[in-house]
mmCIF file of C-alpha atoms and ligand atoms in Angstrom:
data_model
loop_
_atom_site.group_PDB
_atom_site.id
_atom_site.type_symbol
_atom_site.label_atom_id
_atom_site.label_comp_id
_atom_site.label_asym_id
_atom_site.label_seq_id
_atom_site.Cartn_x
_atom_site.Cartn_y
_atom_site.Cartn_z
ATOM 1 C CA MET X 504 8.175 -14.652 -6.627
ATOM 2 C CA GLU X 505 4.614 -13.513 -7.412
ATOM 3 C CA GLN X 506 3.755 -9.877 -6.979
ATOM 4 C CA GLN X 507 1.414 -9.173 -4.113
ATOM 5 C CA THR X 508 -1.736 -7.396 -5.316
ATOM 6 C CA GLY X 509 -3.838 -7.034 -2.205
ATOM 7 C CA HIS X 510 -3.829 -6.712 1.543
ATOM 8 C CA ALA X 511 -4.288 -9.711 3.755
ATOM 9 C CA CYS X 512 -7.901 -9.896 4.862
ATOM 10 C CA SER X 513 -8.978 -9.999 8.466
ATOM 11 C CA SER X 514 -10.836 -13.328 8.221
ATOM 12 C CA ASN X 515 -9.565 -16.792 7.567
ATOM 13 C CA ILE X 516 -11.073 -18.173 4.378
ATOM 14 C CA PHE X 517 -12.334 -21.749 3.971
ATOM 15 C CA LEU X 518 -12.810 -22.670 0.333
ATOM 16 C CA ILE X 519 -15.403 -25.375 -0.164
ATOM 17 C CA GLY X 520 -16.851 -26.952 -3.284
ATOM 18 C CA PHE X 521 -16.964 -30.055 -5.390
ATOM 19 C CA MET X 522 -13.754 -31.798 -6.524
ATOM 20 C CA GLY X 523 -12.260 -29.712 -9.323
ATOM 21 C CA SER X 524 -14.115 -26.525 -8.382
ATOM 22 C CA GLY X 525 -10.793 -24.655 -8.163
ATOM 23 C CA LYS X 526 -10.132 -24.615 -4.403
ATOM 24 C CA SER X 527 -6.405 -25.404 -4.741
ATOM 25 C CA SER X 528 -5.738 -22.931 -7.551
ATOM 26 C CA ILE X 529 -7.626 -20.156 -5.803
ATOM 27 C CA SER X 530 -5.879 -20.775 -2.515
ATOM 28 C CA ASP X 531 -2.513 -20.676 -4.333
ATOM 29 C CA TYR X 532 -3.496 -17.341 -5.807
ATOM 30 C CA LEU X 533 -4.574 -15.935 -2.440
ATOM 31 C CA ARG X 534 -1.325 -17.119 -0.870
ATOM 32 C CA ASP X 535 0.758 -15.507 -3.614
ATOM 33 C CA HIS X 536 -1.162 -12.259 -4.046
ATOM 34 C CA TYR X 537 -2.706 -11.596 -0.635
ATOM 35 C CA ALA X 538 0.067 -12.918 1.598
ATOM 36 C CA MET X 539 -2.140 -15.515 3.266
ATOM 37 C CA GLU X 540 -0.915 -18.818 4.632
ATOM 38 C CA LYS X 541 -2.258 -21.642 2.487
ATOM 39 C CA ILE X 542 -3.431 -24.905 4.025
ATOM 40 C CA GLU X 543 -4.332 -27.717 1.648
ATOM 41 C CA MET X 544 -6.282 -30.179 3.784
ATOM 42 C CA ASP X 545 -5.665 -33.203 1.560
ATOM 43 C CA GLN X 546 -1.954 -32.469 1.444
ATOM 44 C CA ARG X 547 -1.726 -32.115 5.246
ATOM 45 C CA ILE X 548 -3.494 -35.443 5.676
ATOM 46 C CA VAL X 549 -1.242 -37.142 3.120
ATOM 47 C CA GLN X 550 1.853 -35.828 4.923
ATOM 48 C CA LYS X 551 0.584 -36.885 8.326
ATOM 49 C CA GLU X 552 -0.413 -40.397 7.245
ATOM 50 C CA GLY X 553 2.505 -40.939 4.841
ATOM 51 C CA MET X 554 0.070 -42.283 2.228
ATOM 52 C CA SER X 555 -1.820 -40.910 -0.749
ATOM 53 C CA ILE X 556 -5.559 -40.188 -0.425
ATOM 54 C CA SER X 557 -6.306 -43.294 -2.497
ATOM 55 C CA GLU X 558 -4.122 -45.427 -0.215
ATOM 56 C CA ILE X 559 -5.851 -44.028 2.882
ATOM 57 C CA PHE X 560 -9.268 -44.892 1.413
ATOM 58 C CA ASP X 561 -8.075 -48.370 0.379
ATOM 59 C CA THR X 562 -6.309 -49.177 3.637
ATOM 60 C CA HIS X 563 -8.536 -47.585 6.275
ATOM 61 C CA GLY X 564 -11.785 -46.674 4.492
ATOM 62 C CA GLU X 565 -13.583 -43.391 3.907
ATOM 63 C CA GLU X 566 -14.798 -42.920 7.496
ATOM 64 C CA TYR X 567 -11.197 -42.918 8.753
ATOM 65 C CA PHE X 568 -10.313 -40.235 6.193
ATOM 66 C CA ARG X 569 -13.363 -38.173 7.242
ATOM 67 C CA ASN X 570 -12.231 -38.364 10.877
ATOM 68 C CA LEU X 571 -8.810 -37.042 9.854
ATOM 69 C CA GLU X 572 -10.495 -34.081 8.165
ATOM 70 C CA THR X 573 -12.479 -33.299 11.322
ATOM 71 C CA GLN X 574 -9.369 -33.600 13.494
ATOM 72 C CA LEU X 575 -7.380 -31.298 11.194
ATOM 73 C CA LEU X 576 -10.050 -28.584 11.313
ATOM 74 C CA VAL X 577 -9.866 -28.638 15.103
ATOM 75 C CA GLU X 578 -6.065 -28.354 14.952
ATOM 76 C CA LEU X 579 -6.377 -25.276 12.708
ATOM 77 C CA GLN X 580 -8.544 -23.381 15.200
ATOM 78 C CA GLN X 581 -5.767 -21.145 16.520
ATOM 79 C CA LYS X 582 -4.502 -19.931 13.170
ATOM 80 C CA GLN X 583 -4.992 -16.551 11.526
ATOM 81 C CA ASN X 584 -4.530 -15.096 8.051
ATOM 82 C CA MET X 585 -4.970 -18.459 6.405
ATOM 83 C CA VAL X 586 -6.793 -19.765 3.380
ATOM 84 C CA VAL X 587 -7.859 -23.386 3.672
ATOM 85 C CA SER X 588 -8.486 -25.475 0.597
ATOM 86 C CA CYS X 589 -10.954 -28.013 1.998
ATOM 87 C CA GLY X 590 -11.610 -31.461 0.590
ATOM 88 C CA GLY X 591 -14.743 -31.699 -1.536
ATOM 89 C CA GLY X 592 -16.499 -33.728 1.145
ATOM 90 C CA THR X 593 -15.411 -31.688 4.185
ATOM 91 C CA PRO X 594 -18.680 -29.688 4.552
ATOM 92 C CA MET X 595 -20.775 -32.869 4.551
ATOM 93 C CA ARG X 596 -20.267 -33.112 8.325
ATOM 94 C CA GLU X 597 -22.017 -30.469 10.362
ATOM 95 C CA THR X 598 -19.313 -30.481 13.004
ATOM 96 C CA ASN X 599 -16.794 -29.510 10.295
ATOM 97 C CA VAL X 600 -18.992 -26.640 9.174
ATOM 98 C CA ARG X 601 -19.262 -25.399 12.765
ATOM 99 C CA GLN X 602 -15.452 -25.437 13.102
ATOM 100 C CA MET X 603 -15.038 -23.490 9.859
ATOM 101 C CA LYS X 604 -17.638 -20.886 10.765
ATOM 102 C CA LYS X 605 -16.113 -20.382 14.214
ATOM 103 C CA ASN X 606 -12.804 -19.582 12.642
ATOM 104 C CA GLY X 607 -13.469 -17.762 9.344
ATOM 105 C CA LYS X 608 -15.625 -17.226 6.297
ATOM 106 C CA VAL X 609 -16.804 -20.133 4.181
ATOM 107 C CA VAL X 610 -16.696 -19.521 0.441
ATOM 108 C CA TRP X 611 -18.346 -21.969 -1.957
ATOM 109 C CA LEU X 612 -16.755 -22.260 -5.389
ATOM 110 C CA THR X 613 -19.166 -23.642 -7.977
ATOM 111 C CA ALA X 614 -18.704 -24.997 -11.497
ATOM 112 C CA SER X 615 -20.863 -26.959 -13.930
ATOM 113 C CA PRO X 616 -20.442 -30.760 -14.179
ATOM 114 C CA GLU X 617 -18.913 -30.230 -17.642
ATOM 115 C CA THR X 618 -16.286 -27.838 -16.282
ATOM 116 C CA ILE X 619 -15.579 -30.193 -13.362
ATOM 117 C CA TYR X 620 -15.166 -33.119 -15.738
ATOM 118 C CA GLU X 621 -12.623 -31.188 -17.828
ATOM 119 C CA ARG X 622 -10.648 -30.286 -14.702
ATOM 120 C CA VAL X 623 -10.563 -33.766 -13.125
ATOM 121 C CA LYS X 624 -10.461 -36.105 -16.104
ATOM 122 C CA ASP X 625 -6.687 -36.692 -16.047
ATOM 123 C CA SER X 626 -6.214 -36.988 -12.284
ATOM 124 C CA HIS X 627 -6.087 -40.298 -10.395
ATOM 125 C CA ASP X 628 -6.013 -39.347 -6.732
ATOM 126 C CA ARG X 629 -9.731 -38.914 -6.202
ATOM 127 C CA PRO X 630 -11.018 -42.318 -5.110
ATOM 128 C CA LEU X 631 -14.672 -41.289 -5.390
ATOM 129 C CA LEU X 632 -14.233 -40.465 -9.077
ATOM 130 C CA GLU X 633 -12.138 -43.466 -10.131
ATOM 131 C CA GLY X 634 -14.270 -45.424 -12.562
ATOM 132 C CA ASN X 635 -16.906 -42.664 -12.379
ATOM 133 C CA LYS X 636 -15.364 -39.939 -14.477
ATOM 134 C CA ASN X 637 -18.369 -38.771 -16.458
ATOM 135 C CA THR X 638 -20.669 -35.760 -16.259
ATOM 136 C CA ASP X 639 -23.682 -37.866 -15.223
ATOM 137 C CA PHE X 640 -22.010 -39.192 -12.087
ATOM 138 C CA ILE X 641 -20.554 -35.775 -11.299
ATOM 139 C CA ALA X 642 -23.960 -34.072 -11.726
ATOM 140 C CA LYS X 643 -25.695 -36.626 -9.461
ATOM 141 C CA LEU X 644 -23.123 -36.464 -6.661
ATOM 142 C CA MET X 645 -23.084 -32.691 -6.967
ATOM 143 C CA SER X 646 -26.845 -32.379 -6.527
ATOM 144 C CA ARG X 647 -26.787 -34.737 -3.534
ATOM 145 C CA ARG X 648 -24.158 -32.527 -1.942
ATOM 146 C CA ARG X 649 -25.576 -29.152 -2.965
ATOM 147 C CA PRO X 650 -27.789 -28.627 0.156
ATOM 148 C CA LYS X 651 -24.763 -29.100 2.435
ATOM 149 C CA TYR X 652 -22.596 -26.711 0.433
ATOM 150 C CA GLU X 653 -25.432 -24.179 0.394
ATOM 151 C CA ALA X 654 -25.991 -24.450 4.125
ATOM 152 C CA ALA X 655 -22.282 -24.049 4.867
ATOM 153 C CA ALA X 656 -21.517 -21.132 2.553
ATOM 154 C CA ASP X 657 -21.314 -17.525 3.689
ATOM 155 C CA PHE X 658 -21.185 -16.697 -0.002
ATOM 156 C CA THR X 659 -20.750 -18.303 -3.390
ATOM 157 C CA ILE X 660 -18.539 -17.640 -6.404
ATOM 158 C CA GLN X 661 -19.292 -19.195 -9.750
ATOM 159 C CA THR X 662 -16.002 -20.132 -11.443
ATOM 160 C CA ASP X 663 -16.860 -21.382 -14.971
ATOM 161 C CA GLY X 664 -14.809 -19.595 -17.615
ATOM 162 C CA LYS X 665 -13.170 -17.198 -15.148
ATOM 163 C CA SER X 666 -9.481 -16.661 -14.438
ATOM 164 C CA CYS X 667 -8.067 -17.072 -10.935
ATOM 165 C CA ALA X 668 -7.474 -13.316 -10.817
ATOM 166 C CA LYS X 669 -11.140 -12.586 -11.621
ATOM 167 C CA ILE X 670 -12.417 -15.160 -9.109
ATOM 168 C CA CYS X 671 -10.188 -13.770 -6.345
ATOM 169 C CA GLU X 672 -11.193 -10.215 -7.150
ATOM 170 C CA GLU X 673 -14.889 -11.191 -6.771
ATOM 171 C CA LEU X 674 -14.118 -13.152 -3.630
ATOM 172 C CA MET X 675 -12.287 -10.274 -1.963
ATOM 173 C CA GLN X 676 -15.026 -7.822 -2.956
ATOM 174 C CA LYS X 677 -17.713 -10.030 -1.443
ATOM 175 C CA LEU X 678 -15.643 -10.526 1.677
ATOM 176 C CA VAL X 679 -15.257 -6.778 2.169
ATOM 177 C CA GLU X 680 -19.028 -6.258 1.639
ATOM 178 C CA TRP X 681 -19.792 -9.103 4.023
ATOM 179 C CA GLU X 682 -17.500 -7.657 6.690
ATOM 180 C CA LYS X 683 -19.081 -4.198 6.308
ATOM 181 C CA GLN X 684 -22.548 -5.625 6.900
ATOM 182 C CA SER X 685 -21.657 -7.646 9.971
HETATM 183 C C1 S3P Y 1077 -13.234 -35.746 -1.812
HETATM 184 C C2 S3P Y 1077 -12.514 -34.737 -2.403
HETATM 185 C C3 S3P Y 1077 -11.046 -34.741 -2.496
HETATM 186 C C4 S3P Y 1077 -10.451 -35.590 -1.356
HETATM 187 C C5 S3P Y 1077 -11.074 -36.942 -1.324
HETATM 188 C C6 S3P Y 1077 -12.588 -36.903 -1.131
HETATM 189 C C7 S3P Y 1077 -14.715 -35.670 -1.808
HETATM 190 O O1 S3P Y 1077 -10.534 -33.417 -2.411
HETATM 191 O O2 S3P Y 1077 -10.620 -34.939 -0.131
HETATM 192 O O3 S3P Y 1077 -10.754 -37.584 -2.524
HETATM 193 O O4 S3P Y 1077 -15.361 -36.403 -1.050
HETATM 194 O O5 S3P Y 1077 -15.268 -34.832 -2.572
HETATM 195 P P1 S3P Y 1077 -10.638 -32.329 -3.628
HETATM 196 O O6 S3P Y 1077 -12.002 -31.728 -3.537
HETATM 197 O O7 S3P Y 1077 -9.567 -31.378 -3.289
HETATM 198 O O8 S3P Y 1077 -10.423 -33.074 -4.883
#
C-alpha cells in the first residue's frame, strides 16, 4: 500500500499527450498518493471489447476505436475525483476535448521524441507505432498533433528526466494556481 502524500483535488484530471509521455505512470501515482480514482481509457476499451488495442484496430479499424474513445468520455461525465489517462489520439477530436473540459482540467504531458522512443521501444500494443519505432516518425507525428494538444491543454508539464513524484508535484502546484485564478 502506497503512502498518501496529498489531498484529493477538487477537479477531475485528464492527462493527454503523445504515446509514452507518461500518462499511465502519472495517473498511477495520482491514484496512489492523492486518493484519486484512476481510469485508463485504453484499458477500459480493451475490457469492454474483449480484445487488445491492436486487435480492435485490425478487426474494426481506427475509426471504430476512435468512436469507442468518444463514447467512453461521455460515460465518464458523472464521475468525480478521477484521473483519466487518455489515449494519445483522444484530443484529436474536438468533441472529446469539449467533454474533457466540461468535466475537469486537461493536463498535457510532453517529452522529446528521443525520450518517447526510449519509453515505447519495447512495447507492441501501439498499432500506430508498429513498424515505425524511430525518432523521425515520432517527431513528425508529434508535430502534426501538437496544435491539437496545445489547444486542448489547460496547462503543460514537461516530463523529460523527471521522476513521477516531481511531475505530480508540479502538476498539483499548477492545478492549485489555476484554481485560484479562476
Ligand atoms: C494512440 C495511443 C494509444 C492507444 C492507441 C492509439 C494514439 O494510447 O490509444 O494505440 O493514437 O496516439 P497511449 O497513448 O496510452 O499509448
